[in-house]
GROMACS .gro file of C-alpha atoms in nm:
model
  349
    1MET     CA    1   0.000  -0.001   0.000
    2ASN     CA    2   0.125   0.344  -0.093
    3GLY     CA    3   0.029   0.495   0.241
    4LEU     CA    4   0.131   0.628   0.580
    5SER     CA    5   0.219   0.372   0.843
    6ILE     CA    6   0.184   0.461   1.209
    7GLU     CA    7   0.227   0.239   1.514
    8SER     CA    8  -0.143   0.167   1.562
    9GLY     CA    9  -0.227   0.115   1.195
   10SER     CA   10  -0.193   0.245   0.842
   11ILE     CA   11  -0.402   0.439   0.597
   12ASP     CA   12  -0.363   0.507   0.227
   13ILE     CA   13  -0.304   0.879   0.192
   14HIS     CA   14  -0.467   0.881  -0.153
   15VAL     CA   15  -0.786   0.786   0.031
   16LEU     CA   16  -0.747   1.103   0.237
   17GLN     CA   17  -0.747   1.318  -0.074
   18THR     CA   18  -1.100   1.215  -0.173
   19SER     CA   19  -1.394   1.380  -0.005
   20ALA     CA   20  -1.521   1.228   0.317
   21ALA     CA   21  -1.870   1.221   0.170
   22LYS     CA   22  -1.759   0.981  -0.102
   23LEU     CA   23  -1.562   0.757   0.131
   24SER     CA   24  -1.776   0.781   0.443
   25ILE     CA   25  -1.472   0.844   0.657
   26ALA     CA   26  -1.569   0.819   1.022
   27GLU     CA   27  -1.651   1.142   1.200
   28ASN     CA   28  -1.342   1.290   1.367
   29ALA     CA   29  -1.115   1.014   1.232
   30THR     CA   30  -0.742   1.061   1.289
   31VAL     CA   31  -0.455   0.955   1.064
   32ASP     CA   32  -0.358   0.659   1.283
   33GLY     CA   33  -0.708   0.583   1.412
   34SER     CA   34  -0.629   0.700   1.766
   35ILE     CA   35  -0.932   0.816   1.965
   36ASP     CA   36  -0.857   0.843   2.337
   37PRO     CA   37  -0.597   0.971   2.352
   38VAL     CA   38  -0.569   1.134   2.010
   39LYS     CA   39  -0.209   1.130   1.885
   40THR     CA   40  -0.222   1.236   1.519
   41PRO     CA   41  -0.407   1.496   1.309
   42PHE     CA   42  -0.777   1.472   1.226
   43ILE     CA   43  -0.835   1.380   0.861
   44ASN     CA   44  -1.128   1.610   0.794
   45PRO     CA   45  -1.327   1.893   0.954
   46SER     CA   46  -1.615   1.794   1.179
   47SER     CA   47  -1.967   1.779   1.035
   48ALA     CA   48  -2.031   2.082   1.259
   49SER     CA   49  -1.793   2.286   1.041
   50GLN     CA   50  -1.928   2.469   0.739
   51ILE     CA   51  -1.687   2.611   0.482
   52PRO     CA   52  -1.831   2.941   0.350
   53SER     CA   53  -1.892   2.970  -0.023
   54ALA     CA   54  -1.653   3.189  -0.219
   55SER     CA   55  -1.790   3.528  -0.310
   56THR     CA   56  -1.860   3.610  -0.676
   57LEU     CA   57  -1.633   3.868  -0.835
   58THR     CA   58  -1.775   4.192  -0.965
   59GLN     CA   59  -1.712   4.286  -1.328
   60ASP     CA   60  -1.441   4.530  -1.219
   61GLN     CA   61  -1.274   4.273  -0.994
   62SER     CA   62  -1.282   4.013  -1.271
   63THR     CA   63  -1.117   4.257  -1.513
   64LYS     CA   64  -0.844   4.335  -1.260
   65TYR     CA   65  -0.789   3.966  -1.192
   66PHE     CA   66  -0.738   3.900  -1.564
   67LYS     CA   67  -0.498   4.193  -1.587
   68LEU     CA   68  -0.288   4.054  -1.301
   69LEU     CA   69  -0.305   3.700  -1.443
   70THR     CA   70  -0.178   3.825  -1.779
   71THR     CA   71   0.109   4.006  -1.607
   72ILE     CA   72   0.233   3.716  -1.397
   73SER     CA   73   0.187   3.463  -1.678
   74SER     CA   74   0.466   3.644  -1.862
   75TRP     CA   75   0.715   3.614  -1.575
   76THR     CA   76   1.016   3.389  -1.635
   77THR     CA   77   1.228   3.523  -1.349
   78LYS     CA   78   1.188   3.680  -1.006
   79PRO     CA   79   1.415   3.958  -0.882
   80ALA     CA   80   1.687   3.905  -0.625
   81SER     CA   81   1.656   4.120  -0.315
   82THR     CA   82   2.023   4.223  -0.335
   83PRO     CA   83   2.096   4.499  -0.589
   84ASN     CA   84   2.296   4.400  -0.901
   85MET     CA   85   2.242   4.029  -0.840
   86PRO     CA   86   2.108   3.824  -1.134
   87ALA     CA   87   1.738   3.746  -1.145
   88ILE     CA   88   1.621   3.404  -1.028
   89PRO     CA   89   1.440   3.168  -1.269
   90ILE     CA   90   1.072   3.099  -1.203
   91THR     CA   91   1.022   2.731  -1.111
   92ASP     CA   92   0.727   2.495  -1.115
   93SER     CA   93   0.706   2.540  -0.737
   94ASP     CA   94   0.652   2.910  -0.801
   95ARG     CA   95   0.395   2.852  -1.076
   96ILE     CA   96   0.179   2.610  -0.877
   97TRP     CA   97   0.188   2.855  -0.585
   98LEU     CA   98   0.051   3.129  -0.815
   99THR     CA   99  -0.304   2.995  -0.808
  100ARG     CA  100  -0.621   3.183  -0.891
  101GLU     CA  101  -0.698   3.218  -0.521
  102CYS     CA  102  -0.343   3.333  -0.446
  103LEU     CA  103  -0.377   3.617  -0.697
  104LEU     CA  104  -0.713   3.712  -0.550
  105ARG     CA  105  -0.570   3.715  -0.197
  106TYR     CA  106  -0.302   3.964  -0.302
  107LEU     CA  107  -0.556   4.173  -0.491
  108ARG     CA  108  -0.780   4.193  -0.183
  109ALA     CA  109  -0.479   4.276   0.035
  110THR     CA  110  -0.386   4.566  -0.195
  111LYS     CA  111  -0.745   4.687  -0.237
  112TRP     CA  112  -0.749   4.564  -0.599
  113ASP     CA  113  -0.446   4.762  -0.708
  114THR     CA  114  -0.304   4.534  -0.980
  115ASN     CA  115   0.038   4.697  -0.994
  116GLN     CA  116   0.084   4.679  -0.619
  117ALA     CA  117  -0.042   4.319  -0.613
  118ALA     CA  118   0.210   4.222  -0.881
  119THR     CA  119   0.491   4.393  -0.690
  120ARG     CA  120   0.399   4.212  -0.369
  121LEU     CA  121   0.369   3.878  -0.547
  122GLN     CA  122   0.718   3.923  -0.687
  123ALA     CA  123   0.848   4.015  -0.342
  124THR     CA  124   0.695   3.702  -0.191
  125LEU     CA  125   0.837   3.478  -0.464
  126THR     CA  126   1.180   3.625  -0.392
  127TRP     CA  127   1.131   3.589  -0.016
  128ARG     CA  128   1.021   3.224  -0.044
  129HIS     CA  129   1.336   3.148  -0.242
  130GLU     CA  130   1.582   3.345  -0.031
  131TYR     CA  131   1.428   3.247   0.303
  132GLY     CA  132   1.490   2.887   0.198
  133LEU     CA  133   1.147   2.732   0.257
  134GLU     CA  134   1.241   2.423   0.057
  135PHE     CA  135   1.541   2.365   0.283
  136HIS     CA  136   1.338   2.381   0.605
  137THR     CA  137   1.287   2.007   0.621
  138PRO     CA  138   1.095   1.817   0.892
  139GLU     CA  139   1.431   1.689   1.019
  140TYR     CA  140   1.573   2.040   1.045
  141ILE     CA  141   1.267   2.180   1.225
  142SER     CA  142   1.200   1.873   1.442
  143PRO     CA  143   1.401   1.981   1.753
  144GLU     CA  144   1.197   2.303   1.773
  145ASN     CA  145   0.872   2.107   1.811
  146ALA     CA  146   0.994   1.827   2.037
  147THR     CA  147   0.808   1.971   2.337
  148CYS     CA  148   0.479   2.041   2.153
  149LYS     CA  149   0.535   2.415   2.113
  150GLN     CA  150   0.304   2.402   1.813
  151VAL     CA  151   0.034   2.155   1.717
  152LEU     CA  152  -0.170   2.138   1.400
  153LEU     CA  153  -0.490   1.957   1.492
  154GLY     CA  154  -0.857   1.986   1.400
  155TYR     CA  155  -1.065   2.250   1.224
  156ASP     CA  156  -1.275   2.543   1.342
  157ILE     CA  157  -1.643   2.601   1.264
  158ALA     CA  158  -1.554   2.742   0.920
  159GLY     CA  159  -1.333   2.447   0.830
  160ARG     CA  160  -1.009   2.637   0.892
  161PRO     CA  161  -0.723   2.413   1.017
  162CYS     CA  162  -0.628   2.499   1.375
  163LEU     CA  163  -0.267   2.573   1.460
  164TYR     CA  164  -0.205   2.574   1.837
  165LEU     CA  165   0.084   2.784   1.966
  166ASN     CA  166   0.208   2.701   2.318
  167PRO     CA  167   0.473   2.957   2.416
  168GLY     CA  168   0.500   2.807   2.765
  169LYS     CA  169   0.657   2.493   2.615
  170GLN     CA  170   0.955   2.680   2.474
  171ASN     CA  171   1.259   2.450   2.464
  172THR     CA  172   1.520   2.640   2.259
  173GLU     CA  173   1.718   2.960   2.282
  174ARG     CA  174   1.582   3.265   2.103
  175SER     CA  175   1.695   3.258   1.743
  176ASN     CA  176   1.578   3.295   1.385
  177LYS     CA  177   1.513   2.922   1.382
  178GLN     CA  178   1.213   2.979   1.610
  179VAL     CA  179   1.064   3.201   1.339
  180GLU     CA  180   1.153   2.940   1.075
  181HIS     CA  181   0.964   2.690   1.289
  182LEU     CA  182   0.650   2.905   1.282
  183VAL     CA  183   0.678   2.956   0.905
  184PHE     CA  184   0.722   2.580   0.859
  185MET     CA  185   0.405   2.512   1.057
  186LEU     CA  186   0.213   2.778   0.863
  187GLU     CA  187   0.311   2.599   0.542
  188ARG     CA  188   0.196   2.262   0.682
  189THR     CA  189  -0.131   2.424   0.792
  190ILE     CA  190  -0.187   2.539   0.433
  191ASP     CA  191  -0.109   2.184   0.313
  192LEU     CA  192  -0.395   2.052   0.529
  193MET     CA  193  -0.658   2.305   0.421
  194PRO     CA  194  -0.971   2.140   0.280
  195ALA     CA  195  -1.102   2.233  -0.065
  196GLY     CA  196  -1.272   2.573  -0.055
  197GLN     CA  197  -1.091   2.702   0.253
  198GLU     CA  198  -0.797   2.945   0.224
  199MET     CA  199  -0.759   3.056   0.586
  200LEU     CA  200  -0.633   2.918   0.915
  201ALA     CA  201  -0.714   2.961   1.282
  202LEU     CA  202  -0.443   3.037   1.539
  203LEU     CA  203  -0.503   2.927   1.900
  204ILE     CA  204  -0.246   3.076   2.135
  205ASN     CA  205  -0.233   2.956   2.493
  206PHE     CA  206  -0.017   3.157   2.735
  207ASP     CA  207  -0.043   2.911   3.023
  208LYS     CA  208   0.118   2.958   3.366
  209LYS     CA  209   0.447   2.813   3.245
  210MET     CA  210   0.495   3.133   3.047
  211GLY     CA  211   0.588   3.308   3.369
  212GLY     CA  212   0.735   3.654   3.322
  213ASP     CA  213   0.898   3.577   2.987
  214ARG     CA  214   0.784   3.709   2.651
  215PRO     CA  215   0.918   3.709   2.296
  216PRO     CA  216   1.156   3.994   2.219
  217LEU     CA  217   1.006   4.286   2.030
  218TRP     CA  218   1.227   4.224   1.724
  219GLN     CA  219   1.093   3.870   1.695
  220GLY     CA  220   0.733   3.982   1.725
  221LYS     CA  221   0.784   4.246   1.457
  222GLN     CA  222   0.956   3.994   1.230
  223VAL     CA  223   0.671   3.744   1.261
  224LEU     CA  224   0.413   4.015   1.194
  225SER     CA  225   0.607   4.134   0.891
  226ILE     CA  226   0.620   3.783   0.744
  227LEU     CA  227   0.251   3.715   0.810
  228GLN     CA  228   0.130   4.045   0.669
  229SER     CA  229   0.368   4.062   0.373
  230HIS     CA  230   0.381   3.700   0.258
  231TYR     CA  231   0.065   3.534   0.393
  232PRO     CA  232  -0.203   3.798   0.323
  233GLU     CA  233  -0.565   3.698   0.373
  234ARG     CA  234  -0.456   3.372   0.539
  235LEU     CA  235  -0.547   3.446   0.900
  236GLY     CA  236  -0.914   3.377   0.959
  237ARG     CA  237  -0.912   3.410   1.336
  238ALA     CA  238  -0.661   3.429   1.622
  239LEU     CA  239  -0.788   3.303   1.960
  240VAL     CA  240  -0.569   3.396   2.258
  241ILE     CA  241  -0.624   3.260   2.611
  242ASN     CA  242  -0.457   3.276   2.957
  243ILE     CA  243  -0.289   3.608   2.890
  244PRO     CA  244  -0.051   3.724   3.168
  245TRP     CA  245   0.014   4.093   3.221
  246VAL     CA  246   0.359   4.076   3.058
  247VAL     CA  247   0.198   3.949   2.736
  248TRP     CA  248  -0.061   4.227   2.745
  249THR     CA  249   0.235   4.465   2.764
  250PHE     CA  250   0.393   4.291   2.466
  251PHE     CA  251   0.070   4.316   2.263
  252LYS     CA  252   0.056   4.688   2.340
  253LEU     CA  253   0.412   4.727   2.212
  254ILE     CA  254   0.345   4.552   1.882
  255ASN     CA  255  -0.008   4.685   1.837
  256PRO     CA  256   0.105   4.974   1.614
  257PHE     CA  257   0.258   4.721   1.373
  258ILE     CA  258  -0.063   4.515   1.339
  259ASP     CA  259  -0.280   4.616   1.045
  260PRO     CA  260  -0.647   4.693   1.130
  261ALA     CA  261  -0.783   4.390   0.939
  262THR     CA  262  -0.564   4.153   1.142
  263ARG     CA  263  -0.647   4.330   1.469
  264GLU     CA  264  -1.019   4.266   1.413
  265LYS     CA  265  -0.955   3.891   1.394
  266LEU     CA  266  -0.798   3.875   1.743
  267LYS     CA  267  -1.018   3.734   2.022
  268PHE     CA  268  -0.895   3.734   2.381
  269ASP     CA  269  -0.996   3.497   2.663
  270GLN     CA  270  -1.328   3.385   2.514
  271ASP     CA  271  -1.506   3.050   2.520
  272LEU     CA  272  -1.333   2.868   2.235
  273ARG     CA  273  -1.617   2.618   2.195
  274GLN     CA  274  -1.810   2.887   2.008
  275PHE     CA  275  -1.528   2.900   1.749
  276VAL     CA  276  -1.413   2.535   1.729
  277PRO     CA  277  -1.638   2.226   1.748
  278PRO     CA  278  -1.573   2.063   2.090
  279SER     CA  279  -1.511   1.728   1.918
  280GLN     CA  280  -1.200   1.880   1.753
  281LEU     CA  281  -1.093   2.121   2.028
  282LEU     CA  282  -0.826   2.023   2.281
  283LYS     CA  283  -0.932   1.977   2.643
  284THR     CA  284  -0.660   2.225   2.743
  285HIS     CA  285  -0.860   2.483   2.547
  286GLY     CA  286  -1.206   2.387   2.673
  287GLY     CA  287  -1.283   2.111   2.421
  288ASP     CA  288  -1.342   1.736   2.438
  289VAL     CA  289  -1.025   1.609   2.269
  290ASN     CA  290  -0.785   1.423   2.496
  291PHE     CA  291  -0.467   1.485   2.299
  292VAL     CA  292  -0.133   1.340   2.407
  293TYR     CA  293   0.170   1.468   2.222
  294ASP     CA  294   0.422   1.197   2.131
  295HIS     CA  295   0.674   1.360   1.902
  296GLU     CA  296   0.786   1.028   1.755
  297VAL     CA  297   0.428   0.956   1.645
  298TYR     CA  298   0.280   1.298   1.571
  299TRP     CA  299   0.570   1.458   1.381
  300PRO     CA  300   0.610   1.193   1.107
  301ALA     CA  301   0.231   1.157   1.076
  302LEU     CA  302   0.185   1.530   1.020
  303ASN     CA  303   0.469   1.567   0.774
  304GLU     CA  304   0.394   1.257   0.568
  305LEU     CA  305   0.029   1.362   0.539
  306ALA     CA  306   0.129   1.713   0.432
  307ALA     CA  307   0.381   1.577   0.180
  308LYS     CA  308   0.121   1.347   0.027
  309ASN     CA  309  -0.124   1.636   0.000
  310ARG     CA  310   0.136   1.842  -0.184
  311ALA     CA  311   0.218   1.552  -0.414
  312VAL     CA  312  -0.149   1.505  -0.506
  313MET     CA  313  -0.187   1.878  -0.578
  314MET     CA  314   0.124   1.871  -0.799
  315GLU     CA  315  -0.008   1.565  -0.982
  316ARG     CA  316  -0.340   1.735  -1.052
  317TRP     CA  317  -0.165   2.059  -1.156
  318VAL     CA  318   0.056   1.875  -1.407
  319LYS     CA  319  -0.241   1.680  -1.540
  320ALA     CA  320  -0.434   2.006  -1.598
  321GLY     CA  321  -0.153   2.162  -1.799
  322LYS     CA  322   0.071   2.330  -1.535
  323LYS     CA  323  -0.116   2.660  -1.562
  324VAL     CA  324  -0.049   2.973  -1.362
  325GLY     CA  325  -0.383   3.077  -1.210
  326GLU     CA  326  -0.505   2.723  -1.153
  327SER     CA  327  -0.794   2.670  -0.910
  328GLU     CA  328  -0.707   2.562  -0.556
  329GLN     CA  329  -1.053   2.406  -0.535
  330TYR     CA  330  -0.956   2.175  -0.822
  331LEU     CA  331  -0.603   2.112  -0.693
  332ARG     CA  332  -0.734   2.007  -0.351
  333GLY     CA  333  -0.982   1.763  -0.504
  334GLY     CA  334  -1.293   1.970  -0.452
  335GLN     CA  335  -1.590   2.002  -0.683
  336GLY     CA  336  -1.527   2.170  -1.016
  337ALA     CA  337  -1.285   2.124  -1.302
  338ALA     CA  338  -0.950   2.285  -1.367
  339VAL     CA  339  -0.979   2.644  -1.490
  340ASP     CA  340  -0.799   2.877  -1.729
  341GLY     CA  341  -0.909   3.178  -1.527
  342VAL     CA  342  -1.228   3.361  -1.435
  343GLN     CA  343  -1.501   3.416  -1.690
  344GLU     CA  344  -1.621   3.769  -1.753
  345ASN     CA  345  -1.928   3.704  -1.540
  346GLY     CA  346  -1.698   3.646  -1.243
  347HIS     CA  347  -1.757   3.271  -1.211
  348ALA     CA  348  -1.486   3.010  -1.238
  349SER     CA  349  -1.487   2.839  -1.576
   0.00000   0.00000   0.00000
């Protein structure tokens, strides 16, 4: 079987790519079948989650989308960030990343300014190359997550994958690798997004172990810069609980650097069961899931599942003609065929 083997069983990852409705996958099934305790990621959102339908583009928005699509389709290189350095060739990894939804996210983030959206897309392509995302392997990042500092598990009521951040479980010295760890987990969260969902939910728990410590201001500003510059329109909601006074002070310090749209998505010390179905919410956060973190089980399960998801998307992208502007809905195995772009009426073709 071409699948993912875990201690308590195995499952064919290609099965995971097909909709739960077609396969009748059990409610709240995990990759390795664990139930109590749960040790690996949930395969699908709960039936209590409802992914919102995508909004229809206006005529003006459709025209601007096509203008941007035409621009980026002509790109063969991306600029280097260092002056006088040669341009960097565009790769298939770049082209598959430049989906229809990706272009629309950057257009929304720039208030439909096509020139600014193109500039920001180029900047992100350069950043992804120079930051070395492809070299941040599971093996390289593994020590950072050995104590369960971050956990990708379950989906919120809108079908957004939930990424739990546990600052109190910090196990390494402050360094850029801690930021690389967060970026790595953001990328894996995107890998696990279901068809039709483009956003994620952050659940940040500042438990008592946090004590009087807090991230340095430079690190907070760096993380914010990365999120706002290179992951626009990705944050659906940020739920923060158990906030000590030192963290409130930290939030006040970085507040000027948070854009208003992101600030509106922050929720502090609220009942998380209203945002995440209890059947997929950790008990430590008020839910029903008895999750036990075993790094030797969870880490390979997460990364092999994410890798298989990426492989399936690449396979579908190649099969459809390796187009820039391809539909994420199609790539993730959702309803609808591959597209060339958006029709003039604003609907996907």
